[in-house]
Amino acid sequence: MNRLAVVALVGRMVVLFALLMLVPLAFAVGRHDAAERAFVTSIVVTAAAGLLMSLATRRFRRELQPRDGFVLVALVWVVLPAFAALPLWLAIPGISVTDAYFEAMSGFTATGATVLTGLDHLPLSVNVWRCFLQLVGGLGIIVLAVAILPLLGVGGTQLFKAEMAGPMKDAKMTPRIAETARGLWVVYFWFCLACFFAYRWAGMSWEDAFMHMCTTMGLAGFSSHDASFGYWNSPLIEGVAIVFMMLAGISFAMYFVAWRQRSLRVLWSSVEVRAFVAVIVGAVLLISVYIRLDGHYDTYAEALRHTAFHVVSLATTTGYASQDYAQWPMFAALLMVLLGCFATCAGSTGGGIKMVRMLLLLKQSQRELVRIVHPNVVNPVVMGGKAVDPRVMQNVIAFMMMYGATLVGLTMVLLFSGMEPITAFTAVIASVNNIGPGLGEVGPAVNYGKLTDFQTWVCTFGMLLGRLELLSLLVLFTPQFWRR
Amino acid sequence: MNRLAVVALVGRMVVLFALLMLVPLAFAVGRHDAAERAFVTSIVVTAAAGLLMSLATRRFRRELQPRDGFVLVALVWVVLPAFAALPLWLAIPGISVTDAYFEAMSGFTATGATVLTGLDHLPLSVNVWRCFLQLVGGLGIIVLAVAILPLLGVGGTQLFKAEMAGPMKDAKMTPRIAETARGLWVVYFWFCLACFFAYRWAGMSWEDAFMHMCTTMGLAGFSSHDASFGYWNSPLIEGVAIVFMMLAGISFAMYFVAWRQRSLRVLWSSVEVRAFVAVIVGAVLLISVYIRLDGHYDTYAEALRHTAFHVVSLATTTGYASQDYAQWPMFAALLMVLLGCFATCAGSTGGGIKMVRMLLLLKQSQRELVRIVHPNVVNPVVMGGKAVDPRVMQNVIAFMMMYGATLVGLTMVLLFSGMEPITAFTAVIASVNNIGPGLGEVGPAVNYGKLTDFQTWVCTFGMLLGRLELLSLLVLFTPQFWRR
Ligand SMILES: [K+]
Ligand SMILES: [K+]
C-alpha cells in the first residue's frame, strides 16, 4: 500500500478545504461578526497543515490502488471534520473539543444532529459554515456513493452499474472519479440553485435560503434556528422543502443519466425510485390518519400537512422539524424514524440501508421461501429485468449483518453508559443512518448537547460508520487488510 | 398434496393428546379439586374430536410427502393448543377464550408467558396441566428441531447433519422421525427424572418438583407460584434450576450421540456448545459487576447469585424470575433479554435464532470483509472443520431476514395498537424467541393479562411463528406452496 501517497492526497484536500472556509469568512467580513478572527485563524492553520502534509509527502505521489481507497476515504472523513471543527471551537464560547468535533462530523456527514442551542444568536458566519459544510458533505457523499464505493466493491450504486454510463472497471481510478464527479456536481449545482431561489421565493431571507438550500440538498438537516422549520410556520416553505428533499432522495447518478439521455425514462422505470415514492406516500397517508384519529391535530388537513413534512424529512434522513413529533403517538414517531433507516435511494445524499438493498433482500427472502418448497428450482434474484450477481447479493447481506450488529452494539454501549433506552436506540438509529434528531432526550425539541462526552463520541463514531456504509470503514479493522 | 392424510394424522395426535390430559385428571381426582369436571369434559371432547377427524379421513391415509410436513407441523401447533385451552377455559373462572388460547399456546410452545395471576390459588390440577403441557411441548420441539425441520430443509439441526447418526435423506419420512424421536425421548426422560429428584432434594414439594421439572426441561418457564422462584428464595433451588436450564440449552441430539458413543467428546468439541457456555459466563460476570456497582445489591455475592439465575433463565429462554429484574438498570435487563434471542443451541428446547446461526453469520461477515480486500480469494465458510454448504448459509440468511422483519413488524403492530414501546418491543422479543416475560408492562412482576385481545393475539402469533422457526410457517403464506 501507498500510505504516504494517500497522505499526500489528503493534504491537497485539506488545502482545498481551507479555501472552502472563505465562504463563511466572506459572511463574517460582510457582517463584521464575532467569528471573523476564528475563520482567519482556521484558514491559516488548515491551509498550513494541508500544505505541510502535501509537501512532506510530495515524493510519494503515485497512482492509488483500490485498497488505498479505503484508507483515503476513512482519512478524509476523519480529518476534514477535525479542521471543520476548528472555527466552531474558536467562535463558540464554552464549546468542548468533543462537541465541536461532533458538530463538525454531524455537518460533514450530513447527519444534522446538533449539540448547540441558541442557534439564532450565533454569528451568521458560524451558521453559514455549519450549513455550507453539509453542502460540501453532500457533494462528498454523492461522489462516494456513485464513483468511489462501487470501485472499491462496497455498496453505493454498483447495483445500478448496468444503467450507468459506461463503467470502466479496468480504467485508472483517479481520472474516472474526477470525470464522474464533474458530471454529478453540475447536476447537483442546478438543483441547489433551484432550491435556493425556491426558498427565497417562498419567504426565507437570502441568508436563510442559502443555508437551508445547503442543508436540504445534502439531506442534512442543520438549521439556523433552534425551532428549525417551526421558525416560519409556513406551509409554502415546508412544501418547497418537501419537493427538494424528495428530489435529493433519488440517485444523482440517475439525474445525470436522464440529463444525458434528455429523458426521464430512467427515473420512471426505476424500481427503486418507485418504491421510494410509494413508501413515503403510503406512510404519509397512514400516519396522518393515525394522528388525526388520535386527536393530535384538529383537522385532517393539519394532520396531513405536518405528517407530510415530517415523514419526508425523516424518511429522507434530513431531520428538519416544525413540530415536536416526539410528542406524537409512539407508533407514528417510531415509524418515521424507521423509514429513515432504508427509504432513500442509493446514490442520493441520504443515509441508511437504501431502498435498493431492501428490495434485493425482499426478493432474496421470497426466493428462499420458494426454494424451501421447490428445492431444485433455479430462481436467481432479478432486479430491473436482470439477474443480480450473487456477489452483490452477498455484499448486501454482509452489509445488513454489520448494520444489525452496529445498531444493537452501539445501543448496548449507550445503555451501558446509563442512557434511557428510547433515547439510546433512536440516537443510534439517527446517527448510523445520518438522520440527525431521534426521540426521547435527543428528540426534535431537545438535542445532543446533554450527552456525556463518551456518549457523544459513540454517536460521532456511529455517524462516520453509517456515512461510509459500514463495510468500507470496518474493513480497516480486519488484520487481512493490513497484511501485504 | 395429501391434505386429508394430514388431517388423519392430526386426528390421531389429538386422540393421544386427550390421553395426556389423564395426568392432570389424576391430580384432580387425587385432590378432589375444583377442576375435576373440567378435565373429564375436556378429555371426552378432545378424544371425540380426534376420533372423528381420524375416522372421517381413514380412507386417505398415505405416506406423507415433505410438503405435507409443513401443513402437519402448522396444524399440530395450532390445533393442540386449542384443545389444551379447553380445560383452562372450563376451570378458570372469568378467563376469556383469547386468554385461554394464549395460555395454552404459551404452554405448548414452551414460551411461559402467562395471563394469569393468583397461580397459587388455582386448583393443583390446572397448574399441573399448564406445566405438563410445557414438558410435552418440549418433547415436540426437540423432535421438530432434530427430526422434522431438517427433513423439510429449514433450520433445526441440519447444520450438524454430519455429526448425527446416519441421516437418510431418501428414506421414508415417518419411520425415520419415529426412530429418532424414540432415542431423543429416552435421553430427555433421564434428564427429567434427574431434574425432578434434584428439585425435591433441594427443597421443593413433590408436586412443585414435578411441575418445575416440566417447565425447566422445556426451557419453558411456567410456575405454580405468582412469585416464580422468588417463592422459595433458596440459592440451592436456584442452583439446581441453573444446572438443568444449562443442560436443556444444549442439543439433545448431541446427548443422544454422546450416549451412543459413550463419550462426551461430541459436546466438548462443539463450537456451538462452547460459544453457548462462554456467552453466558461472560454475561454473568459483566452484569453482576454492573449491577453491583450500580448499587442494586449490597454485595458481589448477592449480585452474582441473582445475575447467574436470571442470565441463565433468560438466555436459555426459560423465563423464570426470582427478582423483579425489570427494575435493574436497563443495560442489564435488555442485555439479558437480548441473550435470549440467540444463546441456546439448535436441537435444545430453547427458542430464538440459536447460537449456531449466529456463529455462521459471524463467519460469513468476516469472510465478506476479507473478500472486499481480496476479491479473488476463495474462502468458504468453515464450521467444525467442514465447509458449510452455501444452501445452508442462504437458509440461515433467509431466516435472519424473516426474523428481523418479524421483530420490527410485530413491534410496529403493537405500537399501532397503542402499546408503550419498551413493552411492545420486549413482548415481541419474548414471544418470538419463546422466552416468556419481557420488560415494562409484561415484565416479571406483571404479566400479559392486561393486554387487549388484539395484542394478545399478536403475541400468540409471535410465539407460534418463533417456535416453528419462522420459515416453516411463513412458507404456507406463499402462493407457490399451494400450487400443484
Ligand atoms: K440528516
Ligand atoms: K420460555
Coordinates of C-alpha atoms in Angstrom, one line a residue, chain A residues 67 70 152-154 286 290 330-332 334-336 338 361 364-377 390-391 394-395 397-398 400-402 408 412-413 415-422 470-472 474-475 478 480-481 483-484, chain B residues 67 70 152-154 286 290 330-332 334-336 338 361 364-377 390-391 394-395 397-398 400-402 408 412-413 415-422 470-472 474-475 478 480-481 483-484:
Chain A
R67 CA -7.0 -0.8 -1.3
F70 CA -10.4 2.6 1.9
L152 CA -14.0 -0.5 -4.0
G153 CA -16.6 -3.1 -4.4
V154 CA -18.8 -2.0 -1.5
L286 CA -51.2 6.1 7.3
Y290 CA -53.5 7.8 12.7
M330 CA -45.0 6.3 19.6
F331 CA -46.3 4.4 16.6
A332 CA -46.1 7.4 14.4
L334 CA -41.0 5.4 15.6
L335 CA -42.4 4.6 12.1
M336 CA -41.0 7.8 10.8
L338 CA -37.7 3.6 10.9
L361 CA -33.4 -8.6 0.5
Q364 CA -33.9 -12.9 -1.8
S365 CA -36.3 -13.8 1.0
Q366 CA -39.1 -14.6 -1.4
R367 CA -36.7 -16.7 -3.4
E368 CA -35.7 -18.7 -0.3
L369 CA -39.3 -19.4 0.7
V370 CA -39.9 -20.7 -2.8
R371 CA -36.8 -22.8 -2.7
I372 CA -37.9 -24.5 0.5
V373 CA -40.9 -25.8 -1.3
H374 CA -39.2 -26.5 -4.6
P375 CA -35.5 -27.2 -3.7
N376 CA -34.5 -27.8 -7.3
V377 CA -36.0 -24.8 -9.0
P390 CA -24.5 -13.4 -6.3
R391 CA -21.5 -11.4 -5.2
Q394 CA -23.6 -11.4 -0.6
N395 CA -22.3 -7.9 -0.2
I397 CA -26.2 -9.4 3.2
A398 CA -22.8 -8.6 4.8
M400 CA -27.1 -6.0 6.7
M401 CA -25.3 -8.1 9.2
M402 CA -22.9 -5.3 10.1
V408 CA -27.6 -3.5 18.6
M412 CA -26.0 -1.5 24.2
V413 CA -22.9 0.7 24.7
L415 CA -27.4 1.8 27.6
F416 CA -24.2 0.7 29.4
S417 CA -23.3 4.4 29.8
G418 CA -26.6 4.8 31.6
M419 CA -28.8 6.3 28.9
E420 CA -32.5 5.8 28.8
P421 CA -33.5 3.1 26.2
I422 CA -35.7 5.1 23.8
L470 CA -20.1 0.4 7.3
L471 CA -18.1 -2.1 5.3
S472 CA -15.7 0.4 3.9
L474 CA -15.0 -1.8 9.1
V475 CA -12.7 -3.4 6.6
T478 CA -9.5 -6.7 9.8
Q480 CA -6.1 -9.2 6.4
F481 CA -6.4 -5.6 5.3
R483 CA -1.2 -7.7 5.5
R484 CA 0.8 -7.2 2.4
Chain B
R67 CA -44.5 -30.6 1.6
F70 CA -45.3 -28.1 6.7
L152 CA -38.1 -30.2 5.4
G153 CA -34.9 -28.3 4.7
V154 CA -35.5 -25.5 7.2
L286 CA -20.3 -8.4 33.2
Y290 CA -22.5 -3.8 36.6
M330 CA -31.8 -1.0 31.5
F331 CA -28.5 -2.2 30.2
A332 CA -28.6 -5.3 32.4
L334 CA -32.1 -5.6 28.0
L335 CA -28.8 -7.5 27.6
M336 CA -30.4 -10.5 29.3
L338 CA -31.1 -9.9 24.1
L361 CA -23.4 -15.3 10.3
Q364 CA -20.0 -15.1 6.8
S365 CA -19.4 -11.5 7.8
Q366 CA -15.7 -11.9 8.4
R367 CA -15.5 -13.7 5.1
E368 CA -17.1 -10.8 3.2
L369 CA -14.8 -8.3 4.8
V370 CA -11.9 -10.3 3.6
R371 CA -13.4 -10.6 0.2
I372 CA -13.7 -6.9 -0.1
V373 CA -10.0 -6.6 0.2
H374 CA -9.1 -9.7 -1.7
P375 CA -11.9 -10.2 -4.2
N376 CA -10.4 -13.3 -5.8
V377 CA -9.6 -15.3 -2.7
P390 CA -23.9 -22.4 0.5
R391 CA -27.6 -23.6 0.6
Q394 CA -28.7 -19.0 2.3
N395 CA -31.3 -20.6 4.5
I397 CA -29.7 -15.7 5.9
A398 CA -33.4 -16.0 4.9
M400 CA -32.4 -13.8 9.7
M401 CA -34.3 -11.6 7.3
M402 CA -37.6 -13.0 8.3
V408 CA -39.9 -4.9 13.5
M412 CA -44.9 -1.8 15.0
V413 CA -48.3 -3.6 15.1
L415 CA -47.2 0.2 18.9
F416 CA -50.1 0.8 16.4
S417 CA -52.4 -0.7 19.0
G418 CA -51.2 2.0 21.5
M419 CA -48.7 0.0 23.5
E420 CA -45.8 1.6 25.2
P421 CA -42.5 1.0 23.2
I422 CA -40.4 -0.9 25.8
L470 CA -40.4 -18.8 11.1
L471 CA -39.7 -20.2 7.7
S472 CA -41.7 -23.4 8.1
L474 CA -44.2 -18.4 6.6
V475 CA -43.8 -20.8 3.6
T478 CA -46.6 -18.2 -0.4
Q480 CA -46.1 -21.2 -4.7
F481 CA -46.7 -23.5 -1.8
R483 CA -49.7 -24.6 -6.4
R484 CA -49.7 -28.2 -7.6

